[in-house]
Amino acid sequence: MLAARAGLRECFVRRYDQTVPDVEWGRGARALLVIGLHADRRQVAARARERGLQVIHCDPEGFWNGGVFHPYPLEGPQDGDLVCNAPAGQALPALARQLLEKAAA
């Protein structure tokens, strides 16, 4: 529900074993940002790469439960993808600052 809380229209990209529908790409889209706890968006990321979009994974590659960190590997990152091994609450503000600095330069 992250997208809905941000006021964005949301579409599903995976539900159990259902077929993944095509994603509507916004005009001018340059990247796909994959955020999640063990987010498996391999088919969507492959479609993004086919369109020349940069794929960015924001995932700590694990989760905390009961004070214990449970690691897991990301599914599907490819050469050329960017991987940020941090929770979204830490990574997204840093990414926003970098983009603002780049735009101001």
JSON list of N, CA, C and O in Angstrom, two decimals, residues 8-65:
[
{"chain": "A", "resi": 8, "resn": "LEU", "atom": "N", "xyz": [-0.47, 7.58, -5.33]},
{"chain": "A", "resi": 8, "resn": "LEU", "atom": "CA", "xyz": [-0.21, 7.08, -6.67]},
{"chain": "A", "resi": 8, "resn": "LEU", "atom": "C", "xyz": [-1.17, 5.95, -7.02]},
{"chain": "A", "resi": 8, "resn": "LEU", "atom": "O", "xyz": [-1.58, 5.19, -6.15]},
{"chain": "A", "resi": 9, "resn": "ARG", "atom": "N", "xyz": [-1.51, 5.85, -8.31]},
{"chain": "A", "resi": 9, "resn": "ARG", "atom": "CA", "xyz": [-2.33, 4.74, -8.76]},
{"chain": "A", "resi": 9, "resn": "ARG", "atom": "C", "xyz": [-1.47, 3.48, -8.72]},
{"chain": "A", "resi": 9, "resn": "ARG", "atom": "O", "xyz": [-0.31, 3.50, -9.09]},
{"chain": "A", "resi": 10, "resn": "GLU", "atom": "N", "xyz": [-2.04, 2.41, -8.25]},
{"chain": "A", "resi": 10, "resn": "GLU", "atom": "CA", "xyz": [-1.28, 1.19, -8.04]},
{"chain": "A", "resi": 10, "resn": "GLU", "atom": "C", "xyz": [-1.82, 0.07, -8.93]},
{"chain": "A", "resi": 10, "resn": "GLU", "atom": "O", "xyz": [-3.01, -0.01, -9.16]},
{"chain": "A", "resi": 11, "resn": "CYS", "atom": "N", "xyz": [-0.92, -0.74, -9.45]},
{"chain": "A", "resi": 11, "resn": "CYS", "atom": "CA", "xyz": [-1.33, -1.93, -10.18]},
{"chain": "A", "resi": 11, "resn": "CYS", "atom": "C", "xyz": [-0.52, -3.10, -9.64]},
{"chain": "A", "resi": 11, "resn": "CYS", "atom": "O", "xyz": [0.61, -2.91, -9.19]},
{"chain": "A", "resi": 12, "resn": "PHE", "atom": "N", "xyz": [-1.10, -4.29, -9.66]},
{"chain": "A", "resi": 12, "resn": "PHE", "atom": "CA", "xyz": [-0.35, -5.42, -9.14]},
{"chain": "A", "resi": 12, "resn": "PHE", "atom": "C", "xyz": [0.61, -5.93, -10.20]},
{"chain": "A", "resi": 12, "resn": "PHE", "atom": "O", "xyz": [0.35, -5.83, -11.39]},
{"chain": "A", "resi": 13, "resn": "VAL", "atom": "N", "xyz": [1.74, -6.43, -9.77]},
{"chain": "A", "resi": 13, "resn": "VAL", "atom": "CA", "xyz": [2.71, -7.01, -10.70]},
{"chain": "A", "resi": 13, "resn": "VAL", "atom": "C", "xyz": [2.94, -8.48, -10.41]},
{"chain": "A", "resi": 13, "resn": "VAL", "atom": "O", "xyz": [3.59, -9.16, -11.18]},
{"chain": "A", "resi": 14, "resn": "ARG", "atom": "N", "xyz": [2.41, -8.97, -9.33]},
{"chain": "A", "resi": 14, "resn": "ARG", "atom": "CA", "xyz": [2.51, -10.40, -9.05]},
{"chain": "A", "resi": 14, "resn": "ARG", "atom": "C", "xyz": [1.52, -10.75, -7.95]},
{"chain": "A", "resi": 14, "resn": "ARG", "atom": "O", "xyz": [1.47, -10.10, -6.92]},
{"chain": "A", "resi": 15, "resn": "ARG", "atom": "N", "xyz": [0.78, -11.78, -8.19]},
{"chain": "A", "resi": 15, "resn": "ARG", "atom": "CA", "xyz": [-0.11, -12.35, -7.18]},
{"chain": "A", "resi": 15, "resn": "ARG", "atom": "C", "xyz": [0.01, -13.85, -7.28]},
{"chain": "A", "resi": 15, "resn": "ARG", "atom": "O", "xyz": [-0.53, -14.46, -8.21]},
{"chain": "A", "resi": 16, "resn": "TYR", "atom": "N", "xyz": [0.74, -14.42, -6.34]},
{"chain": "A", "resi": 16, "resn": "TYR", "atom": "CA", "xyz": [0.91, -15.86, -6.29]},
{"chain": "A", "resi": 16, "resn": "TYR", "atom": "C", "xyz": [1.39, -16.38, -7.64]},
{"chain": "A", "resi": 16, "resn": "TYR", "atom": "O", "xyz": [2.43, -15.98, -8.13]},
{"chain": "A", "resi": 17, "resn": "ASP", "atom": "N", "xyz": [0.61, -17.24, -8.31]},
{"chain": "A", "resi": 17, "resn": "ASP", "atom": "CA", "xyz": [1.07, -17.81, -9.57]},
{"chain": "A", "resi": 17, "resn": "ASP", "atom": "C", "xyz": [0.33, -17.22, -10.78]},
{"chain": "A", "resi": 17, "resn": "ASP", "atom": "O", "xyz": [0.33, -17.79, -11.85]},
{"chain": "A", "resi": 18, "resn": "GLN", "atom": "N", "xyz": [-0.29, -16.06, -10.60]},
{"chain": "A", "resi": 18, "resn": "GLN", "atom": "CA", "xyz": [-1.03, -15.46, -11.70]},
{"chain": "A", "resi": 18, "resn": "GLN", "atom": "C", "xyz": [-0.08, -14.86, -12.74]},
{"chain": "A", "resi": 18, "resn": "GLN", "atom": "O", "xyz": [1.05, -14.49, -12.44]},
{"chain": "A", "resi": 19, "resn": "THR", "atom": "N", "xyz": [-0.58, -14.71, -13.95]},
{"chain": "A", "resi": 19, "resn": "THR", "atom": "CA", "xyz": [0.18, -14.08, -15.02]},
{"chain": "A", "resi": 19, "resn": "THR", "atom": "C", "xyz": [0.39, -12.61, -14.69]},
{"chain": "A", "resi": 19, "resn": "THR", "atom": "O", "xyz": [-0.52, -11.94, -14.21]},
{"chain": "A", "resi": 20, "resn": "VAL", "atom": "N", "xyz": [1.57, -12.13, -14.95]},
{"chain": "A", "resi": 20, "resn": "VAL", "atom": "CA", "xyz": [1.89, -10.73, -14.68]},
{"chain": "A", "resi": 20, "resn": "VAL", "atom": "C", "xyz": [1.39, -9.88, -15.84]},
{"chain": "A", "resi": 20, "resn": "VAL", "atom": "O", "xyz": [1.79, -10.08, -16.98]},
{"chain": "A", "resi": 21, "resn": "PRO", "atom": "N", "xyz": [0.52, -8.91, -15.57]},
{"chain": "A", "resi": 21, "resn": "PRO", "atom": "CA", "xyz": [0.04, -8.04, -16.65]},
{"chain": "A", "resi": 21, "resn": "PRO", "atom": "C", "xyz": [1.15, -7.07, -17.06]},
{"chain": "A", "resi": 21, "resn": "PRO", "atom": "O", "xyz": [2.09, -6.84, -16.31]},
{"chain": "A", "resi": 22, "resn": "ASP", "atom": "N", "xyz": [1.03, -6.52, -18.27]},
{"chain": "A", "resi": 22, "resn": "ASP", "atom": "CA", "xyz": [1.99, -5.51, -18.69]},
{"chain": "A", "resi": 22, "resn": "ASP", "atom": "C", "xyz": [1.78, -4.27, -17.83]},
{"chain": "A", "resi": 22, "resn": "ASP", "atom": "O", "xyz": [0.68, -4.00, -17.37]},
{"chain": "A", "resi": 23, "resn": "VAL", "atom": "N", "xyz": [2.83, -3.55, -17.61]},
{"chain": "A", "resi": 23, "resn": "VAL", "atom": "CA", "xyz": [2.80, -2.34, -16.79]},
{"chain": "A", "resi": 23, "resn": "VAL", "atom": "C", "xyz": [2.70, -1.13, -17.70]},
{"chain": "A", "resi": 23, "resn": "VAL", "atom": "O", "xyz": [3.37, -1.08, -18.73]},
{"chain": "A", "resi": 24, "resn": "GLU", "atom": "N", "xyz": [1.88, -0.16, -17.33]},
{"chain": "A", "resi": 24, "resn": "GLU", "atom": "CA", "xyz": [1.83, 1.09, -18.07]},
{"chain": "A", "resi": 24, "resn": "GLU", "atom": "C", "xyz": [3.02, 1.93, -17.64]},
{"chain": "A", "resi": 24, "resn": "GLU", "atom": "O", "xyz": [3.18, 2.24, -16.46]},
{"chain": "A", "resi": 25, "resn": "TRP", "atom": "N", "xyz": [3.87, 2.27, -18.59]},
{"chain": "A", "resi": 25, "resn": "TRP", "atom": "CA", "xyz": [5.05, 3.08, -18.29]},
{"chain": "A", "resi": 25, "resn": "TRP", "atom": "C", "xyz": [4.71, 4.53, -18.57]},
{"chain": "A", "resi": 25, "resn": "TRP", "atom": "O", "xyz": [4.17, 4.86, -19.62]},
{"chain": "A", "resi": 26, "resn": "GLY", "atom": "N", "xyz": [5.00, 5.40, -17.62]},
{"chain": "A", "resi": 26, "resn": "GLY", "atom": "CA", "xyz": [4.75, 6.82, -17.82]},
{"chain": "A", "resi": 26, "resn": "GLY", "atom": "C", "xyz": [5.65, 7.38, -18.91]},
{"chain": "A", "resi": 26, "resn": "GLY", "atom": "O", "xyz": [6.78, 6.94, -19.08]},
{"chain": "A", "resi": 27, "resn": "ARG", "atom": "N", "xyz": [5.12, 8.32, -19.66]},
{"chain": "A", "resi": 27, "resn": "ARG", "atom": "CA", "xyz": [5.95, 8.96, -20.68]},
{"chain": "A", "resi": 27, "resn": "ARG", "atom": "C", "xyz": [7.11, 9.65, -19.99]},
{"chain": "A", "resi": 27, "resn": "ARG", "atom": "O", "xyz": [6.94, 10.31, -18.98]},
{"chain": "A", "resi": 28, "resn": "GLY", "atom": "N", "xyz": [8.26, 9.46, -20.53]},
{"chain": "A", "resi": 28, "resn": "GLY", "atom": "CA", "xyz": [9.44, 10.06, -19.94]},
{"chain": "A", "resi": 28, "resn": "GLY", "atom": "C", "xyz": [10.05, 9.25, -18.81]},
{"chain": "A", "resi": 28, "resn": "GLY", "atom": "O", "xyz": [11.03, 9.67, -18.21]},
{"chain": "A", "resi": 29, "resn": "ALA", "atom": "N", "xyz": [9.48, 8.07, -18.52]},
{"chain": "A", "resi": 29, "resn": "ALA", "atom": "CA", "xyz": [10.05, 7.22, -17.45]},
{"chain": "A", "resi": 29, "resn": "ALA", "atom": "C", "xyz": [11.47, 6.83, -17.82]},
{"chain": "A", "resi": 29, "resn": "ALA", "atom": "O", "xyz": [11.75, 6.50, -18.96]},
{"chain": "A", "resi": 30, "resn": "ARG", "atom": "N", "xyz": [12.36, 6.92, -16.84]},
{"chain": "A", "resi": 30, "resn": "ARG", "atom": "CA", "xyz": [13.76, 6.57, -17.08]},
{"chain": "A", "resi": 30, "resn": "ARG", "atom": "C", "xyz": [14.24, 5.47, -16.16]},
{"chain": "A", "resi": 30, "resn": "ARG", "atom": "O", "xyz": [15.34, 4.95, -16.33]},
{"chain": "A", "resi": 31, "resn": "ALA", "atom": "N", "xyz": [13.44, 5.12, -15.15]},
{"chain": "A", "resi": 31, "resn": "ALA", "atom": "CA", "xyz": [13.89, 4.10, -14.20]},
{"chain": "A", "resi": 31, "resn": "ALA", "atom": "C", "xyz": [12.69, 3.39, -13.59]},
{"chain": "A", "resi": 31, "resn": "ALA", "atom": "O", "xyz": [11.58, 3.91, -13.56]},
{"chain": "A", "resi": 32, "resn": "LEU", "atom": "N", "xyz": [12.96, 2.19, -13.12]},
{"chain": "A", "resi": 32, "resn": "LEU", "atom": "CA", "xyz": [12.00, 1.42, -12.32]},
{"chain": "A", "resi": 32, "resn": "LEU", "atom": "C", "xyz": [12.62, 1.27, -10.95]},
{"chain": "A", "resi": 32, "resn": "LEU", "atom": "O", "xyz": [13.72, 0.75, -10.81]},
{"chain": "A", "resi": 33, "resn": "LEU", "atom": "N", "xyz": [11.93, 1.75, -9.94]},
{"chain": "A", "resi": 33, "resn": "LEU", "atom": "CA", "xyz": [12.38, 1.65, -8.57]},
{"chain": "A", "resi": 33, "resn": "LEU", "atom": "C", "xyz": [11.63, 0.50, -7.91]},
{"chain": "A", "resi": 33, "resn": "LEU", "atom": "O", "xyz": [10.41, 0.56, -7.76]},
{"chain": "A", "resi": 34, "resn": "VAL", "atom": "N", "xyz": [12.35, -0.54, -7.55]},
{"chain": "A", "resi": 34, "resn": "VAL", "atom": "CA", "xyz": [11.75, -1.72, -6.92]},
{"chain": "A", "resi": 34, "resn": "VAL", "atom": "C", "xyz": [12.02, -1.63, -5.43]},
{"chain": "A", "resi": 34, "resn": "VAL", "atom": "O", "xyz": [13.17, -1.68, -4.99]},
{"chain": "A", "resi": 35, "resn": "ILE", "atom": "N", "xyz": [10.97, -1.47, -4.64]},
{"chain": "A", "resi": 35, "resn": "ILE", "atom": "CA", "xyz": [11.10, -1.32, -3.19]},
{"chain": "A", "resi": 35, "resn": "ILE", "atom": "C", "xyz": [10.40, -2.50, -2.55]},
{"chain": "A", "resi": 35, "resn": "ILE", "atom": "O", "xyz": [9.29, -2.84, -2.92]},
{"chain": "A", "resi": 36, "resn": "GLY", "atom": "N", "xyz": [11.05, -3.11, -1.58]},
{"chain": "A", "resi": 36, "resn": "GLY", "atom": "CA", "xyz": [10.30, -4.14, -0.92]},
{"chain": "A", "resi": 36, "resn": "GLY", "atom": "C", "xyz": [11.10, -5.03, -0.01]},
{"chain": "A", "resi": 36, "resn": "GLY", "atom": "O", "xyz": [12.32, -5.04, -0.03]},
{"chain": "A", "resi": 37, "resn": "LEU", "atom": "N", "xyz": [10.35, -5.71, 0.78]},
{"chain": "A", "resi": 37, "resn": "LEU", "atom": "CA", "xyz": [10.90, -6.81, 1.55]},
{"chain": "A", "resi": 37, "resn": "LEU", "atom": "C", "xyz": [10.80, -8.02, 0.65]},
{"chain": "A", "resi": 37, "resn": "LEU", "atom": "O", "xyz": [9.71, -8.52, 0.40]},
{"chain": "A", "resi": 38, "resn": "HIS", "atom": "N", "xyz": [11.91, -8.41, 0.12]},
{"chain": "A", "resi": 38, "resn": "HIS", "atom": "CA", "xyz": [11.96, -9.57, -0.75]},
{"chain": "A", "resi": 38, "resn": "HIS", "atom": "C", "xyz": [11.04, -9.37, -1.95]},
{"chain": "A", "resi": 38, "resn": "HIS", "atom": "O", "xyz": [10.23, -10.22, -2.30]},
{"chain": "A", "resi": 39, "resn": "ALA", "atom": "N", "xyz": [11.15, -8.20, -2.56]},
{"chain": "A", "resi": 39, "resn": "ALA", "atom": "CA", "xyz": [10.30, -7.89, -3.71]},
{"chain": "A", "resi": 39, "resn": "ALA", "atom": "C", "xyz": [10.75, -8.68, -4.93]},
{"chain": "A", "resi": 39, "resn": "ALA", "atom": "O", "xyz": [11.88, -8.55, -5.37]},
{"chain": "A", "resi": 40, "resn": "ASP", "atom": "N", "xyz": [9.89, -9.53, -5.44]},
{"chain": "A", "resi": 40, "resn": "ASP", "atom": "CA", "xyz": [10.20, -10.31, -6.63]},
{"chain": "A", "resi": 40, "resn": "ASP", "atom": "C", "xyz": [9.43, -9.69, -7.79]},
{"chain": "A", "resi": 40, "resn": "ASP", "atom": "O", "xyz": [8.25, -9.92, -7.95]},
{"chain": "A", "resi": 41, "resn": "ARG", "atom": "N", "xyz": [10.12, -8.90, -8.55]},
{"chain": "A", "resi": 41, "resn": "ARG", "atom": "CA", "xyz": [9.51, -8.22, -9.67]},
{"chain": "A", "resi": 41, "resn": "ARG", "atom": "C", "xyz": [10.31, -8.50, -10.94]},
{"chain": "A", "resi": 41, "resn": "ARG", "atom": "O", "xyz": [10.52, -7.63, -11.76]},
{"chain": "A", "resi": 42, "resn": "ARG", "atom": "N", "xyz": [10.78, -9.72, -11.08]},
{"chain": "A", "resi": 42, "resn": "ARG", "atom": "CA", "xyz": [11.68, -10.07, -12.18]},
{"chain": "A", "resi": 42, "resn": "ARG", "atom": "C", "xyz": [11.10, -9.79, -13.55]},
{"chain": "A", "resi": 42, "resn": "ARG", "atom": "O", "xyz": [11.77, -9.25, -14.42]},
{"chain": "A", "resi": 43, "resn": "GLN", "atom": "N", "xyz": [9.84, -10.17, -13.77]},
{"chain": "A", "resi": 43, "resn": "GLN", "atom": "CA", "xyz": [9.25, -9.96, -15.10]},
{"chain": "A", "resi": 43, "resn": "GLN", "atom": "C", "xyz": [9.08, -8.48, -15.40]},
{"chain": "A", "resi": 43, "resn": "GLN", "atom": "O", "xyz": [9.32, -8.03, -16.52]},
{"chain": "A", "resi": 44, "resn": "VAL", "atom": "N", "xyz": [8.66, -7.71, -14.42]},
{"chain": "A", "resi": 44, "resn": "VAL", "atom": "CA", "xyz": [8.49, -6.28, -14.63]},
{"chain": "A", "resi": 44, "resn": "VAL", "atom": "C", "xyz": [9.84, -5.62, -14.86]},
{"chain": "A", "resi": 44, "resn": "VAL", "atom": "O", "xyz": [9.99, -4.78, -15.75]},
{"chain": "A", "resi": 45, "resn": "ALA", "atom": "N", "xyz": [10.85, -6.02, -14.09]},
{"chain": "A", "resi": 45, "resn": "ALA", "atom": "CA", "xyz": [12.19, -5.46, -14.27]},
{"chain": "A", "resi": 45, "resn": "ALA", "atom": "C", "xyz": [12.73, -5.81, -15.65]},
{"chain": "A", "resi": 45, "resn": "ALA", "atom": "O", "xyz": [13.36, -4.97, -16.31]},
{"chain": "A", "resi": 46, "resn": "ALA", "atom": "N", "xyz": [12.48, -7.02, -16.12]},
{"chain": "A", "resi": 46, "resn": "ALA", "atom": "CA", "xyz": [12.94, -7.41, -17.46]},
{"chain": "A", "resi": 46, "resn": "ALA", "atom": "C", "xyz": [12.29, -6.53, -18.52]},
{"chain": "A", "resi": 46, "resn": "ALA", "atom": "O", "xyz": [12.94, -6.09, -19.47]},
{"chain": "A", "resi": 47, "resn": "ARG", "atom": "N", "xyz": [11.00, -6.25, -18.37]},
{"chain": "A", "resi": 47, "resn": "ARG", "atom": "CA", "xyz": [10.31, -5.37, -19.32]},
{"chain": "A", "resi": 47, "resn": "ARG", "atom": "C", "xyz": [10.88, -3.95, -19.26]},
{"chain": "A", "resi": 47, "resn": "ARG", "atom": "O", "xyz": [11.00, -3.29, -20.29]},
{"chain": "A", "resi": 48, "resn": "ALA", "atom": "N", "xyz": [11.22, -3.50, -18.07]},
{"chain": "A", "resi": 48, "resn": "ALA", "atom": "CA", "xyz": [11.83, -2.16, -17.94]},
{"chain": "A", "resi": 48, "resn": "ALA", "atom": "C", "xyz": [13.17, -2.12, -18.66]},
{"chain": "A", "resi": 48, "resn": "ALA", "atom": "O", "xyz": [13.47, -1.16, -19.38]},
{"chain": "A", "resi": 49, "resn": "ARG", "atom": "N", "xyz": [13.99, -3.14, -18.46]},
{"chain": "A", "resi": 49, "resn": "ARG", "atom": "CA", "xyz": [15.29, -3.19, -19.13]},
{"chain": "A", "resi": 49, "resn": "ARG", "atom": "C", "xyz": [15.14, -3.19, -20.64]},
{"chain": "A", "resi": 49, "resn": "ARG", "atom": "O", "xyz": [15.91, -2.56, -21.36]},
{"chain": "A", "resi": 50, "resn": "GLU", "atom": "N", "xyz": [14.12, -3.94, -21.14]},
{"chain": "A", "resi": 50, "resn": "GLU", "atom": "CA", "xyz": [13.87, -3.98, -22.59]},
{"chain": "A", "resi": 50, "resn": "GLU", "atom": "C", "xyz": [13.58, -2.59, -23.14]},
{"chain": "A", "resi": 50, "resn": "GLU", "atom": "O", "xyz": [13.88, -2.31, -24.29]},
{"chain": "A", "resi": 51, "resn": "ARG", "atom": "N", "xyz": [13.01, -1.73, -22.32]},
{"chain": "A", "resi": 51, "resn": "ARG", "atom": "CA", "xyz": [12.69, -0.36, -22.73]},
{"chain": "A", "resi": 51, "resn": "ARG", "atom": "C", "xyz": [13.84, 0.61, -22.45]},
{"chain": "A", "resi": 51, "resn": "ARG", "atom": "O", "xyz": [13.69, 1.80, -22.64]},
{"chain": "A", "resi": 52, "resn": "GLY", "atom": "N", "xyz": [14.94, 0.08, -21.95]},
{"chain": "A", "resi": 52, "resn": "GLY", "atom": "CA", "xyz": [16.11, 0.92, -21.69]},
{"chain": "A", "resi": 52, "resn": "GLY", "atom": "C", "xyz": [16.06, 1.66, -20.37]},
{"chain": "A", "resi": 52, "resn": "GLY", "atom": "O", "xyz": [16.84, 2.59, -20.16]},
{"chain": "A", "resi": 53, "resn": "LEU", "atom": "N", "xyz": [15.17, 1.27, -19.46]},
{"chain": "A", "resi": 53, "resn": "LEU", "atom": "CA", "xyz": [15.07, 1.92, -18.16]},
{"chain": "A", "resi": 53, "resn": "LEU", "atom": "C", "xyz": [16.12, 1.37, -17.20]},
{"chain": "A", "resi": 53, "resn": "LEU", "atom": "O", "xyz": [16.46, 0.19, -17.27]},
{"chain": "A", "resi": 54, "resn": "GLN", "atom": "N", "xyz": [16.60, 2.22, -16.32]},
{"chain": "A", "resi": 54, "resn": "GLN", "atom": "CA", "xyz": [17.49, 1.81, -15.25]},
{"chain": "A", "resi": 54, "resn": "GLN", "atom": "C", "xyz": [16.65, 1.13, -14.17]},
{"chain": "A", "resi": 54, "resn": "GLN", "atom": "O", "xyz": [15.60, 1.64, -13.79]},
{"chain": "A", "resi": 55, "resn": "VAL", "atom": "N", "xyz": [17.08, -0.02, -13.69]},
{"chain": "A", "resi": 55, "resn": "VAL", "atom": "CA", "xyz": [16.36, -0.73, -12.62]},
{"chain": "A", "resi": 55, "resn": "VAL", "atom": "C", "xyz": [17.12, -0.51, -11.32]},
{"chain": "A", "resi": 55, "resn": "VAL", "atom": "O", "xyz": [18.33, -0.75, -11.25]},
{"chain": "A", "resi": 56, "resn": "ILE", "atom": "N", "xyz": [16.41, -0.02, -10.31]},
{"chain": "A", "resi": 56, "resn": "ILE", "atom": "CA", "xyz": [17.00, 0.27, -9.01]},
{"chain": "A", "resi": 56, "resn": "ILE", "atom": "C", "xyz": [16.26, -0.56, -7.97]},
{"chain": "A", "resi": 56, "resn": "ILE", "atom": "O", "xyz": [15.04, -0.48, -7.84]},
{"chain": "A", "resi": 57, "resn": "HIS", "atom": "N", "xyz": [17.01, -1.39, -7.24]},
{"chain": "A", "resi": 57, "resn": "HIS", "atom": "CA", "xyz": [16.44, -2.21, -6.17]},
{"chain": "A", "resi": 57, "resn": "HIS", "atom": "C", "xyz": [16.76, -1.55, -4.83]},
{"chain": "A", "resi": 57, "resn": "HIS", "atom": "O", "xyz": [17.92, -1.29, -4.54]},
{"chain": "A", "resi": 58, "resn": "CYS", "atom": "N", "xyz": [15.74, -1.32, -4.04]},
{"chain": "A", "resi": 58, "resn": "CYS", "atom": "CA", "xyz": [15.92, -0.77, -2.70]},
{"chain": "A", "resi": 58, "resn": "CYS", "atom": "C", "xyz": [15.41, -1.83, -1.73]},
{"chain": "A", "resi": 58, "resn": "CYS", "atom": "O", "xyz": [14.21, -2.02, -1.57]},
{"chain": "A", "resi": 59, "resn": "ASP", "atom": "N", "xyz": [16.35, -2.55, -1.13]},
{"chain": "A", "resi": 59, "resn": "ASP", "atom": "CA", "xyz": [15.97, -3.69, -0.29]},
{"chain": "A", "resi": 59, "resn": "ASP", "atom": "C", "xyz": [17.12, -4.00, 0.65]},
{"chain": "A", "resi": 59, "resn": "ASP", "atom": "O", "xyz": [18.27, -4.10, 0.22]},
{"chain": "A", "resi": 60, "resn": "PRO", "atom": "N", "xyz": [16.85, -4.16, 1.93]},
{"chain": "A", "resi": 60, "resn": "PRO", "atom": "CA", "xyz": [17.93, -4.47, 2.87]},
{"chain": "A", "resi": 60, "resn": "PRO", "atom": "C", "xyz": [18.43, -5.91, 2.78]},
{"chain": "A", "resi": 60, "resn": "PRO", "atom": "O", "xyz": [19.35, -6.29, 3.48]},
{"chain": "A", "resi": 61, "resn": "GLU", "atom": "N", "xyz": [17.84, -6.71, 1.88]},
{"chain": "A", "resi": 61, "resn": "GLU", "atom": "CA", "xyz": [18.18, -8.12, 1.71]},
{"chain": "A", "resi": 61, "resn": "GLU", "atom": "C", "xyz": [18.04, -8.90, 3.02]},
{"chain": "A", "resi": 61, "resn": "GLU", "atom": "O", "xyz": [18.88, -9.72, 3.38]},
{"chain": "A", "resi": 62, "resn": "GLY", "atom": "N", "xyz": [16.96, -8.61, 3.69]},
{"chain": "A", "resi": 62, "resn": "GLY", "atom": "CA", "xyz": [16.65, -9.29, 4.93]},
{"chain": "A", "resi": 62, "resn": "GLY", "atom": "C", "xyz": [15.60, -8.50, 5.71]},
{"chain": "A", "resi": 62, "resn": "GLY", "atom": "O", "xyz": [15.20, -7.43, 5.29]},
{"chain": "A", "resi": 63, "resn": "PHE", "atom": "N", "xyz": [15.18, -9.04, 6.83]},
{"chain": "A", "resi": 63, "resn": "PHE", "atom": "CA", "xyz": [14.21, -8.34, 7.66]},
{"chain": "A", "resi": 63, "resn": "PHE", "atom": "C", "xyz": [14.45, -8.69, 9.12]},
{"chain": "A", "resi": 63, "resn": "PHE", "atom": "O", "xyz": [15.04, -9.72, 9.45]},
{"chain": "A", "resi": 64, "resn": "TRP", "atom": "N", "xyz": [14.01, -7.78, 9.98]},
{"chain": "A", "resi": 64, "resn": "TRP", "atom": "CA", "xyz": [14.12, -7.99, 11.43]},
{"chain": "A", "resi": 64, "resn": "TRP", "atom": "C", "xyz": [12.82, -8.58, 11.94]},
{"chain": "A", "resi": 64, "resn": "TRP", "atom": "O", "xyz": [11.74, -8.12, 11.60]},
{"chain": "A", "resi": 65, "resn": "ASN", "atom": "N", "xyz": [12.95, -9.59, 12.80]},
{"chain": "A", "resi": 65, "resn": "ASN", "atom": "CA", "xyz": [11.78, -10.19, 13.44]},
{"chain": "A", "resi": 65, "resn": "ASN", "atom": "C", "xyz": [12.21, -10.65, 14.82]},
{"chain": "A", "resi": 65, "resn": "ASN", "atom": "O", "xyz": [13.11, -11.48, 14.94]}
]
